[in-house]
Coordinates of C-alpha atoms (C1' of nucleotides) in Angstrom, one line a residue:
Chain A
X1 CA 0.0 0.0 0.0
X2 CA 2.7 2.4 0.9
X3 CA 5.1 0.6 -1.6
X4 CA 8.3 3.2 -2.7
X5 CA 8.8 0.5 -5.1
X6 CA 5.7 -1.8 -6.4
X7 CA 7.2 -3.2 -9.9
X8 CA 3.6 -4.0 -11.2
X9 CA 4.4 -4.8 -14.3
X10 CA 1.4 -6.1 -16.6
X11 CA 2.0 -9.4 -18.4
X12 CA 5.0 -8.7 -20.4
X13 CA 4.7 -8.8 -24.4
X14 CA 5.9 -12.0 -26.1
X15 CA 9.2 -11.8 -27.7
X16 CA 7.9 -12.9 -31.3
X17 CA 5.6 -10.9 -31.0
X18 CA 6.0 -8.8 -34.4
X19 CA 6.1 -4.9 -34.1
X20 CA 2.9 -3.5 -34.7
X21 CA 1.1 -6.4 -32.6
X22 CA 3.4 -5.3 -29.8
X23 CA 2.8 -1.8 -29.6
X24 CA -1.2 -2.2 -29.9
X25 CA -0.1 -5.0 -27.1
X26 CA 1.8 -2.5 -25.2
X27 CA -0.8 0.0 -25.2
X28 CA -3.8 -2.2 -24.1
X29 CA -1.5 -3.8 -21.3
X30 CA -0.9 -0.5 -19.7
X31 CA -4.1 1.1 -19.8
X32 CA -5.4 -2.0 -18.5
X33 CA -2.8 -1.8 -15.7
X34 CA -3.7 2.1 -15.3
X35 CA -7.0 0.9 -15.1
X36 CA -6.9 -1.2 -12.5
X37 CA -4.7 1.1 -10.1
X38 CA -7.2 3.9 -10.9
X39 CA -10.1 1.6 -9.7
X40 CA -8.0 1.0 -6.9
X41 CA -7.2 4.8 -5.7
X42 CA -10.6 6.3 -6.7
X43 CA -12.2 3.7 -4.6
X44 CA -10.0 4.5 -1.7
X45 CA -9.8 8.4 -1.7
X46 CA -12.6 9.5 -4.6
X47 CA -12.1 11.2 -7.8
X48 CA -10.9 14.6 -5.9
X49 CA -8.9 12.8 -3.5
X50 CA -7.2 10.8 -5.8
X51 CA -4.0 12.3 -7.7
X52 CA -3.1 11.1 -10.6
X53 CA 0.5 10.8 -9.1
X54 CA -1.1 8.7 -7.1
X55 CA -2.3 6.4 -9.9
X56 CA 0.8 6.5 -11.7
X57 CA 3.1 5.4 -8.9
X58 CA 0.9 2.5 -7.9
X59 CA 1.0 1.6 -11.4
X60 CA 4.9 2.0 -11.4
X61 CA 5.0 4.5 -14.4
X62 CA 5.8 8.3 -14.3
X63 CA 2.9 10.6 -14.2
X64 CA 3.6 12.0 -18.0
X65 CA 2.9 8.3 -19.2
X66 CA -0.5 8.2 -17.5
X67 CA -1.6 11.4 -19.3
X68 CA 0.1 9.9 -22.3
X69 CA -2.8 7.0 -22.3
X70 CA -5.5 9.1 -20.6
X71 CA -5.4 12.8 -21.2
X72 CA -6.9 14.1 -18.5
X73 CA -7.7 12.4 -14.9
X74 CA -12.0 13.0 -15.8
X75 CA -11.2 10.3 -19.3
X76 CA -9.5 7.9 -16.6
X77 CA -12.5 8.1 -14.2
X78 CA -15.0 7.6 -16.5
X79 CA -13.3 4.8 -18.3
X80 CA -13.1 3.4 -15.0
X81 CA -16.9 4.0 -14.3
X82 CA -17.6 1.9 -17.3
X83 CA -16.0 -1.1 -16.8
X84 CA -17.6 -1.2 -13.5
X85 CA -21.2 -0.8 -15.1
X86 CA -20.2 -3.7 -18.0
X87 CA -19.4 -6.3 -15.1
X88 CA -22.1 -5.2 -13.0
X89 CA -24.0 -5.4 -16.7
X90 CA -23.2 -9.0 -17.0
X91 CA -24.3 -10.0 -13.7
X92 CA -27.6 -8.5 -14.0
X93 CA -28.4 -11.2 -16.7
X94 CA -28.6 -13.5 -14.3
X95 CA -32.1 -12.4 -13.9
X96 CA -33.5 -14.0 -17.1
X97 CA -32.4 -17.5 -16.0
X98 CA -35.4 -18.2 -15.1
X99 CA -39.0 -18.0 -15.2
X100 CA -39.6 -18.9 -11.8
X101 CA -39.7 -15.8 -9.2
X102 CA -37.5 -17.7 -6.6
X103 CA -34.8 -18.7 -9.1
X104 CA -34.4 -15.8 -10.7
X105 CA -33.8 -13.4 -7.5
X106 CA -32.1 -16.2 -6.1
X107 CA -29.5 -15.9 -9.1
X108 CA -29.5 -12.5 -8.9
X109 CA -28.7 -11.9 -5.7
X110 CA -26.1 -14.3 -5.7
X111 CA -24.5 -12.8 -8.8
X112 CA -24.7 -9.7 -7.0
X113 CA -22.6 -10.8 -3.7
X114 CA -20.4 -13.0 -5.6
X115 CA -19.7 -9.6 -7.2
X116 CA -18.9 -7.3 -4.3
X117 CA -16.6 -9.6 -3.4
X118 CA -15.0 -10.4 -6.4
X119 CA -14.7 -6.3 -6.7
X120 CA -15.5 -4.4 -4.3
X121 CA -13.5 -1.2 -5.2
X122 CA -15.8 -0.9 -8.6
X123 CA -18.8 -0.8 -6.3
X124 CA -17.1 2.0 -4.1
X125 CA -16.1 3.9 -7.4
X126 CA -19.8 3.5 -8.3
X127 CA -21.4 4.3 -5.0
X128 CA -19.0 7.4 -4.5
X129 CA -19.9 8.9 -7.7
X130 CA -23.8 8.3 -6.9
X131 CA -23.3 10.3 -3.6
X132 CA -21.5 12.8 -5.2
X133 CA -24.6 13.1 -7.5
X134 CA -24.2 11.4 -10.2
X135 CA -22.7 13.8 -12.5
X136 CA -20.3 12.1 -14.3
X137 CA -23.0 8.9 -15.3
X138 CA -25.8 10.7 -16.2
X139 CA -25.6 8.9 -19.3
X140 CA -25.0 5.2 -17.9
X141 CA -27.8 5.8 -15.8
X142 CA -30.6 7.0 -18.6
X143 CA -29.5 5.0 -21.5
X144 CA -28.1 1.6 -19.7
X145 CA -29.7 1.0 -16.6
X146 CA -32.8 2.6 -16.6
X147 CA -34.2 0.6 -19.8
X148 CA -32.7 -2.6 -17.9
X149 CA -34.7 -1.9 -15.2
X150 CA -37.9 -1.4 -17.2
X151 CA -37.9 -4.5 -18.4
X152 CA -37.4 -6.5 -14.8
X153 CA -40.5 -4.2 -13.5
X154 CA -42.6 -5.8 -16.1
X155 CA -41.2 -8.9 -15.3
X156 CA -41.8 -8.7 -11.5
X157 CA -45.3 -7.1 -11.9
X158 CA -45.9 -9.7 -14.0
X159 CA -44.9 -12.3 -11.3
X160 CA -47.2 -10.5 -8.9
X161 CA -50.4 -11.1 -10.9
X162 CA -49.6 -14.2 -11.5
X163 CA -49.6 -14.8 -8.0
X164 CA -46.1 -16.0 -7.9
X165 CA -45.0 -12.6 -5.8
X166 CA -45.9 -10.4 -2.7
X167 CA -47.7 -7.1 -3.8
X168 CA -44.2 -5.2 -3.8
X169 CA -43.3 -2.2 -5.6
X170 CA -40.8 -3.7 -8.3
X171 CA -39.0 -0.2 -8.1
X172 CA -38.3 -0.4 -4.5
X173 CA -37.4 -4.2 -4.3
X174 CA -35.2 -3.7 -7.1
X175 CA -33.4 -0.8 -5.1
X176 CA -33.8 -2.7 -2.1
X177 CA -31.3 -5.6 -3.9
X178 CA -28.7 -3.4 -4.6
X179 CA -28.6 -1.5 -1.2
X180 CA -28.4 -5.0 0.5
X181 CA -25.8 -6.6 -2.3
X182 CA -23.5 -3.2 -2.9
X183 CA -23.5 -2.5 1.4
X184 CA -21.6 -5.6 1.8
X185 CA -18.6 -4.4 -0.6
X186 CA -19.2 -0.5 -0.4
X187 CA -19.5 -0.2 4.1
X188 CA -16.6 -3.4 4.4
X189 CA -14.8 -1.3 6.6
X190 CA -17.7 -0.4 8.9
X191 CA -18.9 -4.1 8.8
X192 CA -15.1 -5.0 10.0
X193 CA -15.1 -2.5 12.4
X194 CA -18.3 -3.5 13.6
X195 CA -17.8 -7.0 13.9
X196 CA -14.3 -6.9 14.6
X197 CA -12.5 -8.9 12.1
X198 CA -9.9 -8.1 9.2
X199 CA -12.0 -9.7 6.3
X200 CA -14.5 -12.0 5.7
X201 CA -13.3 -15.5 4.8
X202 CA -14.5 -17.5 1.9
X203 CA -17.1 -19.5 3.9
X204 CA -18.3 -16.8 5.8
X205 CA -19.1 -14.4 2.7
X206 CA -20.9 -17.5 1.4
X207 CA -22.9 -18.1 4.6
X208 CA -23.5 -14.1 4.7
X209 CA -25.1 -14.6 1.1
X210 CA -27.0 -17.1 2.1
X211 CA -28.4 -15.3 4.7
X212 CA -29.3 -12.2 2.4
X213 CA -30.6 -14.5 0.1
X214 CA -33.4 -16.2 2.4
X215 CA -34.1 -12.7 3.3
X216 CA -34.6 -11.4 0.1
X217 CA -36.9 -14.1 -0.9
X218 CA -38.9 -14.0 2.1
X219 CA -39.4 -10.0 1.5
X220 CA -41.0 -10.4 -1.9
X221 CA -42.7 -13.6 -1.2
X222 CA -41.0 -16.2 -2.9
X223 CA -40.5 -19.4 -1.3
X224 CA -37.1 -20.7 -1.0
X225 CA -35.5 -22.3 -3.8
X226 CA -33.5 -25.4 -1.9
X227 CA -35.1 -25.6 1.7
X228 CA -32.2 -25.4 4.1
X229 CA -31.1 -26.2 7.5
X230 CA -33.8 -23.9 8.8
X231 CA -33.8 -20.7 6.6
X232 CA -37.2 -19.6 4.9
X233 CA -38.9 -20.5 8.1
X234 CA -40.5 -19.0 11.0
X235 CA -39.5 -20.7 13.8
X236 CA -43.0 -21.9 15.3
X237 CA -45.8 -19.4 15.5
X238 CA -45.9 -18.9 12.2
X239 CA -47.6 -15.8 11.0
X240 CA -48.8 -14.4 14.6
X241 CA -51.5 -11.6 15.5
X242 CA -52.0 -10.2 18.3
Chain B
X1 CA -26.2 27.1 -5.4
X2 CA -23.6 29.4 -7.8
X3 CA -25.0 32.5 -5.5
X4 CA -22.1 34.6 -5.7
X5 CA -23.5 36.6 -2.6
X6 CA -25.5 34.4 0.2
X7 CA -26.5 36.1 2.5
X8 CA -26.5 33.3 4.7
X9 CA -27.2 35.4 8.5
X10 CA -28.2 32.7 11.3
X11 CA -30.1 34.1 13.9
X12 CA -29.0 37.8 14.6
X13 CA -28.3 38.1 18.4
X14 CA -30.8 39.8 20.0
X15 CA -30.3 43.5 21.4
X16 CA -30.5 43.5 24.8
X17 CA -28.1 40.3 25.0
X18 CA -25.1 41.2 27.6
X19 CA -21.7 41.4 25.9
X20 CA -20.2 38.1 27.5
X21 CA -23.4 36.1 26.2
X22 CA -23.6 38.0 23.0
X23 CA -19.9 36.9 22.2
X24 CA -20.7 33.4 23.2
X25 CA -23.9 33.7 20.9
X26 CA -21.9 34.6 17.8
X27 CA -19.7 31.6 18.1
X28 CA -21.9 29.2 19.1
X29 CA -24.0 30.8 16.2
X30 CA -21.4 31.2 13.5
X31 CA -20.4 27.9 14.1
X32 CA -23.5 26.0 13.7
X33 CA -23.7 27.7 10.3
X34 CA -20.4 26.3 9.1
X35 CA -21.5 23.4 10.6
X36 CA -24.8 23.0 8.1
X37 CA -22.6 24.6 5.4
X38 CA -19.9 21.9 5.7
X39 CA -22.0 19.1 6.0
X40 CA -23.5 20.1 2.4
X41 CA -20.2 20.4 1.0
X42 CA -18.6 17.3 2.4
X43 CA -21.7 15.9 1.2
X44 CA -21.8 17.2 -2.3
X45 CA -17.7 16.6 -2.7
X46 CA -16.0 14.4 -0.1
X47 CA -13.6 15.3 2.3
X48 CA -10.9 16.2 -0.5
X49 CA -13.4 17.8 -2.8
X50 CA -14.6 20.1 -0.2
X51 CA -12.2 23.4 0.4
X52 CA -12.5 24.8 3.0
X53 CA -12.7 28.3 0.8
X54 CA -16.3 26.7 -0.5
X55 CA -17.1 26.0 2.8
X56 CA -17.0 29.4 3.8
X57 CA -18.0 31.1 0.7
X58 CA -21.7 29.3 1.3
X59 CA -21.8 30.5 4.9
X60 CA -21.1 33.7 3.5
X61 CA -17.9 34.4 5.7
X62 CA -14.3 34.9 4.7
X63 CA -12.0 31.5 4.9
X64 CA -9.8 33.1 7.6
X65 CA -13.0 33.2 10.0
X66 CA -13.6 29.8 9.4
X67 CA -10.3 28.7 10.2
X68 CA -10.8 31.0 13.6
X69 CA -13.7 28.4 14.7
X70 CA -12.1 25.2 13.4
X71 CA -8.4 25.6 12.9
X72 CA -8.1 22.6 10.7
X73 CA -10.7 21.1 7.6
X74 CA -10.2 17.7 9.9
X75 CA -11.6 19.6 13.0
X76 CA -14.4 20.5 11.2
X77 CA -14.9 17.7 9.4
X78 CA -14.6 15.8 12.5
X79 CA -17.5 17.5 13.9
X80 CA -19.6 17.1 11.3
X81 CA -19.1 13.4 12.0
X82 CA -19.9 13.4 15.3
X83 CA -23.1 15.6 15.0
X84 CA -24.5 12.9 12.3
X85 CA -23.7 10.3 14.2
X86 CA -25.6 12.0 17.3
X87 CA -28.9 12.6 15.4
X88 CA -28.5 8.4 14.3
X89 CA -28.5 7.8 17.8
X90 CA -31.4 9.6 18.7
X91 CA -33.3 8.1 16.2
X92 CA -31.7 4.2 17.4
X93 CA -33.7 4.5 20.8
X94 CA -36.4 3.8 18.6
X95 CA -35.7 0.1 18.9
X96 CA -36.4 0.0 22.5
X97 CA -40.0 1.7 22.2
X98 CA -41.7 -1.8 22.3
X99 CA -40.9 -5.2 23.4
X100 CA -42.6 -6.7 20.2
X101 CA -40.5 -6.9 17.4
X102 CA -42.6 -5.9 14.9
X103 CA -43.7 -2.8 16.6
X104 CA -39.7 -2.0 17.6
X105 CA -38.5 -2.3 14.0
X106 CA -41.4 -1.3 12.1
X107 CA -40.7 1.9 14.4
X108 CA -37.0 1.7 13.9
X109 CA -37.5 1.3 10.1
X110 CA -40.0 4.6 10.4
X111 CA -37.2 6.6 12.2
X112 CA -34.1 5.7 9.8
X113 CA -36.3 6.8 6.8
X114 CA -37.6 9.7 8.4
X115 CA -33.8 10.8 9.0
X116 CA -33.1 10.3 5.2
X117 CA -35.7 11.7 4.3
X118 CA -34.7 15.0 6.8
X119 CA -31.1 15.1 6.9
X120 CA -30.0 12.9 3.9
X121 CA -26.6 15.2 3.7
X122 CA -25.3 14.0 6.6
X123 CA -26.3 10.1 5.7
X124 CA -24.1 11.3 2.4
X125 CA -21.1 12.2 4.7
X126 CA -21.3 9.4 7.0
X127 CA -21.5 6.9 3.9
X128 CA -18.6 8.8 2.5
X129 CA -16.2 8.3 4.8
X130 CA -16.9 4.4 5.5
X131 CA -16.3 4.0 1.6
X132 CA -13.3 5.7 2.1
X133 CA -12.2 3.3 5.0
X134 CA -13.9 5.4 8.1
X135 CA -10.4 6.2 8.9
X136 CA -11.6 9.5 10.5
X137 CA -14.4 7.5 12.7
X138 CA -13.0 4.3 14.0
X139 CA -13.5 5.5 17.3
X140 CA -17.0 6.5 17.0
X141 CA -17.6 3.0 15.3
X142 CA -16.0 1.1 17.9
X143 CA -16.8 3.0 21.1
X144 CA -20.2 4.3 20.4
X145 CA -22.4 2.0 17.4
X146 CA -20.3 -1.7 18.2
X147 CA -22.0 -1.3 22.2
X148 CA -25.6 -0.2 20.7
X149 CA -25.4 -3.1 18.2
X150 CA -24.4 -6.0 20.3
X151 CA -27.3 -5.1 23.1
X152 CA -29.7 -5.1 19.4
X153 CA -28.2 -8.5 18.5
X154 CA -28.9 -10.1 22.3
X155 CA -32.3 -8.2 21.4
X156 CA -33.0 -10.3 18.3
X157 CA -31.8 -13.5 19.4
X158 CA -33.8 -13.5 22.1
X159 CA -36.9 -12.7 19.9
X160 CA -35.8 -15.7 17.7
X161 CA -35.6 -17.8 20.7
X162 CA -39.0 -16.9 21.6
X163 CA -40.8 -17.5 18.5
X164 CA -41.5 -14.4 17.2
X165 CA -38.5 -13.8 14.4
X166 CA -37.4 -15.7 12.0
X167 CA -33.9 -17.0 12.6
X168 CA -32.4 -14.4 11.1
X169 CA -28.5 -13.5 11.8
X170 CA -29.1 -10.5 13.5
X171 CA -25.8 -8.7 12.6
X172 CA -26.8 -9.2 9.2
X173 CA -30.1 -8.4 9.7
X174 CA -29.6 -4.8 11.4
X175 CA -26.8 -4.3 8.2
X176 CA -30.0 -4.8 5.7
X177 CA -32.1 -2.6 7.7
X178 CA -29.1 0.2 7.3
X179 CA -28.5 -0.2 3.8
X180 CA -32.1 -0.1 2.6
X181 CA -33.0 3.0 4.8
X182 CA -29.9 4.7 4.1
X183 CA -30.2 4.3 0.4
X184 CA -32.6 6.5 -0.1
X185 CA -30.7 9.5 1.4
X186 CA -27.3 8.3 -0.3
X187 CA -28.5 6.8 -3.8
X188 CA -31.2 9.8 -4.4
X189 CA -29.6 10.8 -7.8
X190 CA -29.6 7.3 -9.0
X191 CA -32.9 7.0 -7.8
X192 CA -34.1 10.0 -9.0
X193 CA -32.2 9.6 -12.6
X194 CA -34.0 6.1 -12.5
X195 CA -37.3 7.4 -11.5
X196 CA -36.9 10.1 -13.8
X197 CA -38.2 12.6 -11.4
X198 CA -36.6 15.4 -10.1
X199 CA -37.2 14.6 -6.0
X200 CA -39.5 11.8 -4.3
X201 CA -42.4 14.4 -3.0
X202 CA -43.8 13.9 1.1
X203 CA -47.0 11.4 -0.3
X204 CA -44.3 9.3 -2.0
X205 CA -41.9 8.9 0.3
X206 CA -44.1 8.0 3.2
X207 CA -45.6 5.6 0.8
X208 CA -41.9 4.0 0.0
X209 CA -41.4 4.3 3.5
X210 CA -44.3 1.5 4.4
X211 CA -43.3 -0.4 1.2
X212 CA -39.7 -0.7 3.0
X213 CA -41.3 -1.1 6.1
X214 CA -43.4 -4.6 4.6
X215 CA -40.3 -5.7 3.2
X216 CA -38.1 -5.1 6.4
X217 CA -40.7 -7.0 8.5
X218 CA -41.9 -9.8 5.9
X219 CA -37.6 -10.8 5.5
X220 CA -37.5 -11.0 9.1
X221 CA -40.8 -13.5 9.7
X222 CA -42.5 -10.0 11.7
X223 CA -46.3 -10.1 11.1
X224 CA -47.5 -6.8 10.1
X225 CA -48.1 -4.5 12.7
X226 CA -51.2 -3.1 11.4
X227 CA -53.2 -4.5 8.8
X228 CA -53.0 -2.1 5.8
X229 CA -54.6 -2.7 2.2
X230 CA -52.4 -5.6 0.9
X231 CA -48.8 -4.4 2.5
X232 CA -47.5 -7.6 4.4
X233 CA -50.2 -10.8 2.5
X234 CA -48.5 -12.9 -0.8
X235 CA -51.7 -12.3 -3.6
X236 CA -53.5 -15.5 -3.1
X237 CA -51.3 -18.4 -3.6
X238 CA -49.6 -18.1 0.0
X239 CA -46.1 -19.7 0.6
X240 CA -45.9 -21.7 -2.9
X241 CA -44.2 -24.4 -3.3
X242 CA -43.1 -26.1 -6.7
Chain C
dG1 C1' 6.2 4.8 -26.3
dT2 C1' 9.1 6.8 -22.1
dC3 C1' 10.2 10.2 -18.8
dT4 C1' 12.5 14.7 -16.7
dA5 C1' 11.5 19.2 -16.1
dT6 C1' 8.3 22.6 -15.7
dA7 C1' 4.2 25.8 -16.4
dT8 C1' 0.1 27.3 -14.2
dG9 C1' -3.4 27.0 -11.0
dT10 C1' -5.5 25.7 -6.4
dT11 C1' -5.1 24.2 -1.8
dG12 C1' -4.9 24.5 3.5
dA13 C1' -3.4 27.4 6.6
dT14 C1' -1.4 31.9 8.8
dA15 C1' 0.2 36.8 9.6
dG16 C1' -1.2 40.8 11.2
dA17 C1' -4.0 45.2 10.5
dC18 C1' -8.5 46.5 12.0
Chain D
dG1 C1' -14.1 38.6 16.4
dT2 C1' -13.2 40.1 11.3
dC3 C1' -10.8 39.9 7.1
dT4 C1' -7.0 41.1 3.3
dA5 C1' -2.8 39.5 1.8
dT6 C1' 0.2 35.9 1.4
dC7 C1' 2.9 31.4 1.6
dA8 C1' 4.5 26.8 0.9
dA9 C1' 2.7 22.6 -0.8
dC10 C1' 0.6 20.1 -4.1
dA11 C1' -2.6 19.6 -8.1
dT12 C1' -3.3 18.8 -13.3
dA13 C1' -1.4 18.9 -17.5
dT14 C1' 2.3 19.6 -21.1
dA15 C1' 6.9 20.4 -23.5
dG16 C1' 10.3 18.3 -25.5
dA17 C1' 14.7 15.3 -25.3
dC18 C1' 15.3 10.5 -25.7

DNA sequence: GTCTATATGTTGATAGAC
DNA sequence: GTCTATCAACATATAGAC
């Protein structure tokens, strides 16, 4: 983290490479090196916070060849805000692998946990920007995620009148996924703090998803896909009145 | 927002006011007002985006007087913490208000939304600086929130034990009822760009409120509180099974 | 395609007259 | 308690030799 002297140095051409091959090679390999340090700093200190000194050192290159590939710091954070939506992009098909309710949020939840894990620092890039208001994804937004969720809120409403769903407000339940998936990658260092660990292992990220899993399914409705230990259930009184 | 001359006078002193209490009044005064002022800027920008020369351009004061009340931006910024994380505690006694768990988090759920809805500035800071790593609140995490969560989670398990939850993890559990509350103060311009509305008016909030309210107490295996139209009941089929 | 040196602006913070 | 003038440090971005 506070390297003087982090080599980093992105998968190295191939020798036979022949010469115009190599410098397209050259060029892809170190913006997608500058890439990833950029995720990397603008996740930990913001887009204001992060210099793009700061980039360039953790990427082991002088500043000059940063600006070389990315002229200005604004190209590097948006480029970086796109890759971020194109992943998160991919996961969200997971919602069409099924027709059944359960399955499908199911899926999608756990494509969107295995996701903060896999990359959490594109989720705090993300979540900055969206709390900073937004102004550099206005675009994203209205012509890439807003038609995608169209289409699911047909899908859910449709699950609702076919009985398959609680009366929920697809909007809201939608929202309510990502708040629940995105907290666990975006707030890890309150969760840490809170719970006082380092890290979550493997099996407890897992169990975690799980866990926000059988809640998600039980706040919409949907039975459980594969009946656990004791998940979906309430323990004995079932639904009780007063 | 771009007013190049606010104003920006809190509370004049009155006249009569003895000199010694007058003094006391214009600090205590002036530095309430950089108070709200930073909180919207930290809140806009992030701790590095904010300067402290925007700070006190909005509260209409020179930059030196600022740095008279808080010698440092981290002083300030400090506070700001501190005072958001005061106004979250307030609202946490909620919990406490009834021994039946749907009442207590129906009522806790109420409360969190109602602070987003009010202050959803300082939710922005407070989100902010976790993303970042909370390195300016560890303390406050660990000396104030970790005590008020572990007597929550003896709370919960002991409504689990007695029948009336759902076996929830409650650490996970109180993390979903965070992130879905706080998302509507932190994610408003991603909600609002989704929406395609310019701001969620009183109706529709209060209305998302009870939706997130249904969903908060349906993951958790809480029977509805009261019995509104069709908030907390699946459509007809009940708890399907394939 | 790489990198040293530098231009130009902005930042947090202070000095010191009022 | 107020505010103008100022400083050293650091920011983004570029020039131009290699």
């Amino acid at each position: 983290m506070k390297s003087d002297d982090t080599p980093a140095v992105a998968t190295e051409p191939e020798a036979s490479t022949p010469p115009r091959r190599r410098k397209a090679h050259i060029r892809h390999s170190n913006e997608a090196h500058l890439l990833a340090c950029a995720e990397a700093v603008f996740a930990e200190r913001g887009l204001d916070g992060a210099s793009t000194a700061m980039i360039a050192e953790r990427a082991g290159l002088p500043k000059a060849n940063l600006h070389y590939y990315f002229p200005t710091k604004l190209d590097l954070y948006r480029r970086v805000l796109e890759d971020v939506f194109e992943e998160w992009h991919r996961a969200a098909d997971t919602f069409e692998s099924s027709d059944d309710p359960a399955d499908a949020i199911a899926g999608y939840v756990r494509a969107k946990m295995a996701l903060s894990r896999r990359r959490p620092l594109g989720s705090k890039v993300w979540a900055n920007e969206i709390i900073h208001g937004a102004t550099h994804m206005q675009d994203i937004l209205t012509d890439r995620v807003k038609p995608w969720m169209e289409t699911r809120i047909t899908m859910i409403d449709d699950w609702i009148e076919r009985g398959l769903l609680a009366r929920v407000d697809a909007r809201t339940f939608l929202f309510t996924i990502w708040a629940l998936t995105q907290h666990f990658a975006d707030f890890d260092a309150q969760i840490q703090a809170l719970a006082g660990k380092r890290a979550l292992s493997k099996k407890a990220f897992e169990a975690t998803t799980e866990e926000v899993v059988a809640l998600v399914l039980r706040a919409c409705g949907a039975s459980p896909v594969d009946a656990g230990d004791a998940s979906g259930a309430v323990a004995d009184s079932g639904t009780r009145r007063d």
